[in-house]
PDB file of C-alpha atoms in Angstrom:
ATOM      1  CA  MET A   1     -30.517 -51.818  31.050  1.00  0.00           C
ATOM      2  CA  LYS A   2     -26.767 -52.020  32.862  1.00  0.00           C
ATOM      3  CA  LYS A   3     -26.427 -55.531  31.130  1.00  0.00           C
ATOM      4  CA  LEU A   4     -27.148 -53.961  27.656  1.00  0.00           C
ATOM      5  CA  LEU A   5     -24.875 -51.105  28.148  1.00  0.00           C
ATOM      6  CA  VAL A   6     -22.395 -53.753  29.146  1.00  0.00           C
ATOM      7  CA  SER A   7     -22.818 -56.033  26.618  1.00  0.00           C
ATOM      8  CA  ALA A   8     -22.828 -53.009  23.842  1.00  0.00           C
ATOM      9  CA  MET A   9     -19.549 -51.933  25.054  1.00  0.00           C
ATOM     10  CA  VAL A  10     -17.931 -55.538  25.198  1.00  0.00           C
ATOM     11  CA  ALA A  11     -19.450 -55.898  21.630  1.00  0.00           C
ATOM     12  CA  CYS A  12     -17.836 -52.522  20.618  1.00  0.00           C
ATOM     13  CA  CYS A  13     -14.135 -53.367  22.009  1.00  0.00           C
ATOM     14  CA  MET A  14     -14.259 -56.858  20.507  1.00  0.00           C
ATOM     15  CA  MET A  15     -14.990 -55.205  17.115  1.00  0.00           C
ATOM     16  CA  VAL A  16     -11.930 -52.784  17.436  1.00  0.00           C
ATOM     17  CA  VAL A  17      -9.936 -55.492  18.754  1.00  0.00           C
ATOM     18  CA  ILE A  18     -10.574 -57.260  15.713  1.00  0.00           C
ATOM     19  CA  ALA A  19     -10.568 -54.629  12.987  1.00  0.00           C
ATOM     20  CA  SER A  20      -7.075 -53.551  14.782  1.00  0.00           C
ATOM     21  CA  ALA A  21      -5.774 -57.134  14.011  1.00  0.00           C
ATOM     22  CA  HIS A  22      -7.296 -57.722  10.483  1.00  0.00           C
ATOM     23  CA  ALA A  23      -5.469 -54.043   9.686  1.00  0.00           C
ATOM     24  CA  ALA A  24      -2.270 -54.735  11.152  1.00  0.00           C
ATOM     25  CA  GLN A  25      -2.505 -58.521   8.941  1.00  0.00           C
ATOM     26  CA  ALA A  26      -3.511 -56.566   5.717  1.00  0.00           C
ATOM     27  CA  GLY A  27      -0.555 -54.084   6.180  1.00  0.00           C
ATOM     28  CA  LYS A  28       1.981 -56.992   6.495  1.00  0.00           C
ATOM     29  CA  SER A  29       0.485 -58.616   3.312  1.00  0.00           C
ATOM     30  CA  GLU A  30       0.998 -55.566   1.244  1.00  0.00           C
ATOM     31  CA  ALA A  31       4.316 -55.029   2.720  1.00  0.00           C
ATOM     32  CA  LYS A  32       6.998 -54.316  -0.176  1.00  0.00           C
ATOM     33  CA  PRO A  33      10.125 -56.294  -0.103  1.00  0.00           C
ATOM     34  CA  ALA A  34      13.154 -54.883   1.540  1.00  0.00           C
ATOM     35  CA  LYS A  35      15.309 -53.117  -0.603  1.00  0.00           C
ATOM     36  CA  PRO A  36      19.008 -54.371  -1.335  1.00  0.00           C
ATOM     37  CA  ALA A  37      21.593 -52.692   0.651  1.00  0.00           C
ATOM     38  CA  MET A  38      23.339 -49.903  -1.171  1.00  0.00           C
ATOM     39  CA  SER A  39      27.076 -49.635  -1.570  1.00  0.00           C
ATOM     40  CA  LYS A  40      29.444 -47.261  -2.961  1.00  0.00           C
ATOM     41  CA  PHE A  41      31.228 -48.143  -6.055  1.00  0.00           C
ATOM     42  CA  LEU A  42      34.067 -46.505  -8.127  1.00  0.00           C
ATOM     43  CA  ILE A  43      33.531 -46.854 -11.973  1.00  0.00           C
ATOM     44  CA  ILE A  44      36.700 -47.200 -14.278  1.00  0.00           C
ATOM     45  CA  SER A  45      35.940 -46.870 -17.534  1.00  0.00           C
ATOM     46  CA  PRO A  46      38.892 -46.856 -20.210  1.00  0.00           C
ATOM     47  CA  HIS A  47      38.631 -46.112 -23.964  1.00  0.00           C
ATOM     48  CA  THR A  48      41.156 -45.185 -26.463  1.00  0.00           C
ATOM     49  CA  GLU A  49      42.075 -42.186 -27.822  1.00  0.00           C
ATOM     50  CA  GLU A  50      39.873 -43.100 -31.172  1.00  0.00           C
ATOM     51  CA  GLU A  51      36.515 -43.761 -28.947  1.00  0.00           C
ATOM     52  CA  CYS A  52      37.094 -40.885 -27.241  1.00  0.00           C
ATOM     53  CA  LEU A  53      34.613 -38.510 -28.437  1.00  0.00           C
ATOM     54  CA  GLN A  54      32.063 -41.342 -29.384  1.00  0.00           C
ATOM     55  CA  THR A  55      32.328 -42.422 -25.861  1.00  0.00           C
ATOM     56  CA  LEU A  56      31.399 -38.905 -24.574  1.00  0.00           C
ATOM     57  CA  ASP A  57      28.331 -38.767 -26.889  1.00  0.00           C
ATOM     58  CA  ASN A  58      27.297 -41.951 -25.823  1.00  0.00           C
ATOM     59  CA  VAL A  59      27.582 -41.236 -22.134  1.00  0.00           C
ATOM     60  CA  LYS A  60      25.566 -38.017 -23.090  1.00  0.00           C
ATOM     61  CA  ALA A  61      23.085 -39.991 -24.836  1.00  0.00           C
ATOM     62  CA  MET A  62      22.592 -41.864 -21.632  1.00  0.00           C
ATOM     63  CA  GLY A  63      20.335 -38.685 -20.071  1.00  0.00           C
ATOM     64  CA  PRO A  64      20.375 -35.079 -19.505  1.00  0.00           C
ATOM     65  CA  ASN A  65      22.666 -35.352 -16.567  1.00  0.00           C
ATOM     66  CA  ALA A  66      24.629 -38.053 -17.334  1.00  0.00           C
ATOM     67  CA  LEU A  67      27.861 -36.463 -18.659  1.00  0.00           C
ATOM     68  CA  SER A  68      28.255 -33.952 -15.516  1.00  0.00           C
ATOM     69  CA  LYS A  69      28.498 -36.960 -13.081  1.00  0.00           C
ATOM     70  CA  TRP A  70      31.636 -38.473 -14.747  1.00  0.00           C
ATOM     71  CA  ASP A  71      35.232 -37.202 -14.573  1.00  0.00           C
ATOM     72  CA  PHE A  72      37.642 -37.873 -17.613  1.00  0.00           C
ATOM     73  CA  GLY A  73      41.389 -37.885 -17.845  1.00  0.00           C
ATOM     74  CA  CYS A  74      41.119 -37.407 -21.514  1.00  0.00           C
ATOM     75  CA  LYS A  75      42.554 -33.804 -21.682  1.00  0.00           C
ATOM     76  CA  ASP A  76      45.830 -35.561 -19.710  1.00  0.00           C
ATOM     77  CA  GLY A  77      45.904 -38.110 -22.265  1.00  0.00           C
ATOM     78  CA  ASP A  78      44.520 -40.694 -19.799  1.00  0.00           C
ATOM     79  CA  HIS A  79      41.167 -41.646 -21.780  1.00  0.00           C
ATOM     80  CA  THR A  80      39.217 -42.976 -18.684  1.00  0.00           C
ATOM     81  CA  GLY A  81      36.007 -41.730 -17.186  1.00  0.00           C
ATOM     82  CA  TYR A  82      35.446 -42.475 -13.395  1.00  0.00           C
ATOM     83  CA  MET A  83      32.436 -41.927 -11.837  1.00  0.00           C
ATOM     84  CA  ILE A  84      31.005 -42.826  -8.003  1.00  0.00           C
ATOM     85  CA  VAL A  85      27.828 -43.987  -7.977  1.00  0.00           C
ATOM     86  CA  MET A  86      25.510 -45.790  -5.250  1.00  0.00           C
ATOM     87  CA  ALA A  87      24.543 -49.220  -6.227  1.00  0.00           C
ATOM     88  CA  SER A  88      23.321 -52.586  -5.293  1.00  0.00           C
ATOM     89  CA  SER A  89      25.971 -54.439  -6.928  1.00  0.00           C
ATOM     90  CA  SER A  90      28.958 -53.783  -9.462  1.00  0.00           C
ATOM     91  CA  GLU A  91      26.882 -55.343 -12.490  1.00  0.00           C
ATOM     92  CA  GLU A  92      24.222 -52.349 -11.227  1.00  0.00           C
ATOM     93  CA  ALA A  93      26.844 -49.768 -11.132  1.00  0.00           C
ATOM     94  CA  LEU A  94      28.200 -50.822 -14.648  1.00  0.00           C
ATOM     95  CA  LYS A  95      24.740 -50.061 -16.022  1.00  0.00           C
ATOM     96  CA  ASN A  96      26.115 -46.184 -16.114  1.00  0.00           C
ATOM     97  CA  VAL A  97      28.610 -47.222 -18.622  1.00  0.00           C
ATOM     98  CA  PRO A  98      27.672 -47.082 -22.488  1.00  0.00           C
ATOM     99  CA  GLU A  99      27.320 -50.346 -23.936  1.00  0.00           C
ATOM    100  CA  SER A 100      30.132 -49.555 -26.409  1.00  0.00           C
ATOM    101  CA  VAL A 101      32.926 -49.436 -23.516  1.00  0.00           C
ATOM    102  CA  ARG A 102      30.975 -51.474 -21.018  1.00  0.00           C
ATOM    103  CA  ASP A 103      32.875 -54.451 -21.489  1.00  0.00           C
ATOM    104  CA  LYS A 104      36.462 -52.707 -20.651  1.00  0.00           C
ATOM    105  CA  ALA A 105      35.165 -50.943 -17.652  1.00  0.00           C
ATOM    106  CA  LYS A 106      34.848 -52.398 -13.980  1.00  0.00           C
ATOM    107  CA  ALA A 107      33.139 -50.991 -10.792  1.00  0.00           C
ATOM    108  CA  VAL A 108      35.081 -51.208  -7.465  1.00  0.00           C
ATOM    109  CA  LYS A 109      33.032 -51.668  -4.353  1.00  0.00           C
ATOM    110  CA  VAL A 110      35.006 -48.706  -2.169  1.00  0.00           C
ATOM    111  CA  HIS A 111      34.965 -47.924   1.274  1.00  0.00           C
ATOM    112  CA  ARG A 112      36.056 -44.993   3.633  1.00  0.00           C
ATOM    113  CA  PHE A 113      37.572 -45.966   6.803  1.00  0.00           C
ATOM    114  CA  THR A 114      37.404 -44.471   9.758  1.00  0.00           C
ATOM    115  CA  ALA A 115      39.734 -43.794  12.748  1.00  0.00           C
ATOM    116  CA  ALA A 116      38.315 -46.083  15.019  1.00  0.00           C
ATOM    117  CA  GLU A 117      38.047 -49.106  12.348  1.00  0.00           C
ATOM    118  CA  LEU A 118      41.854 -48.523  11.408  1.00  0.00           C
ATOM    119  CA  LYS A 119      42.646 -48.505  15.337  1.00  0.00           C
ATOM    120  CA  SER A 120      40.812 -51.892  15.321  1.00  0.00           C
ATOM    121  CA  ILE A 121      42.670 -53.059  12.604  1.00  0.00           C
ATOM    122  CA  HIS A 122      45.773 -52.387  14.262  1.00  0.00           C
ATOM    123  CA  GLU A 123      44.730 -53.938  17.353  1.00  0.00           C
ATOM    124  CA  LYS A 124      43.889 -57.239  15.641  1.00  0.00           C
ATOM    125  CA  MET A 125      47.283 -57.379  13.606  1.00  0.00           C
ATOM    126  CA  LYS A 126      48.864 -57.284  16.956  1.00  0.00           C
ATOM    127  CA  SER A 127      47.163 -60.276  18.352  1.00  0.00           C
TER     128      SER A 127
END
């Protein structure tokens, strides 16, 4: 009886180990690829005074909240749209610009320096 009980327990333990290994392997094969790292971009999208109204209409047509994501200098004579966006690349960031003016736009990867980073840069400049 003891031998049967021990054999059954060993068999159960083996099944648990095998099932766990199989589940871990299945989880690895179904894992999604890592998302590309996101960076902050400043989009600068100029347009002419003549293109202004159409550009604003094109931005609005890109989605219900698209217009609210932009800041424009048009009322001050600077016919340029400015937007901060998180994207994986400058090309991806520029997809927020209407096609009609996208060729004039640029996306600049921006970084906010910390005091520690600035100190480190100064120390490297001294040596």
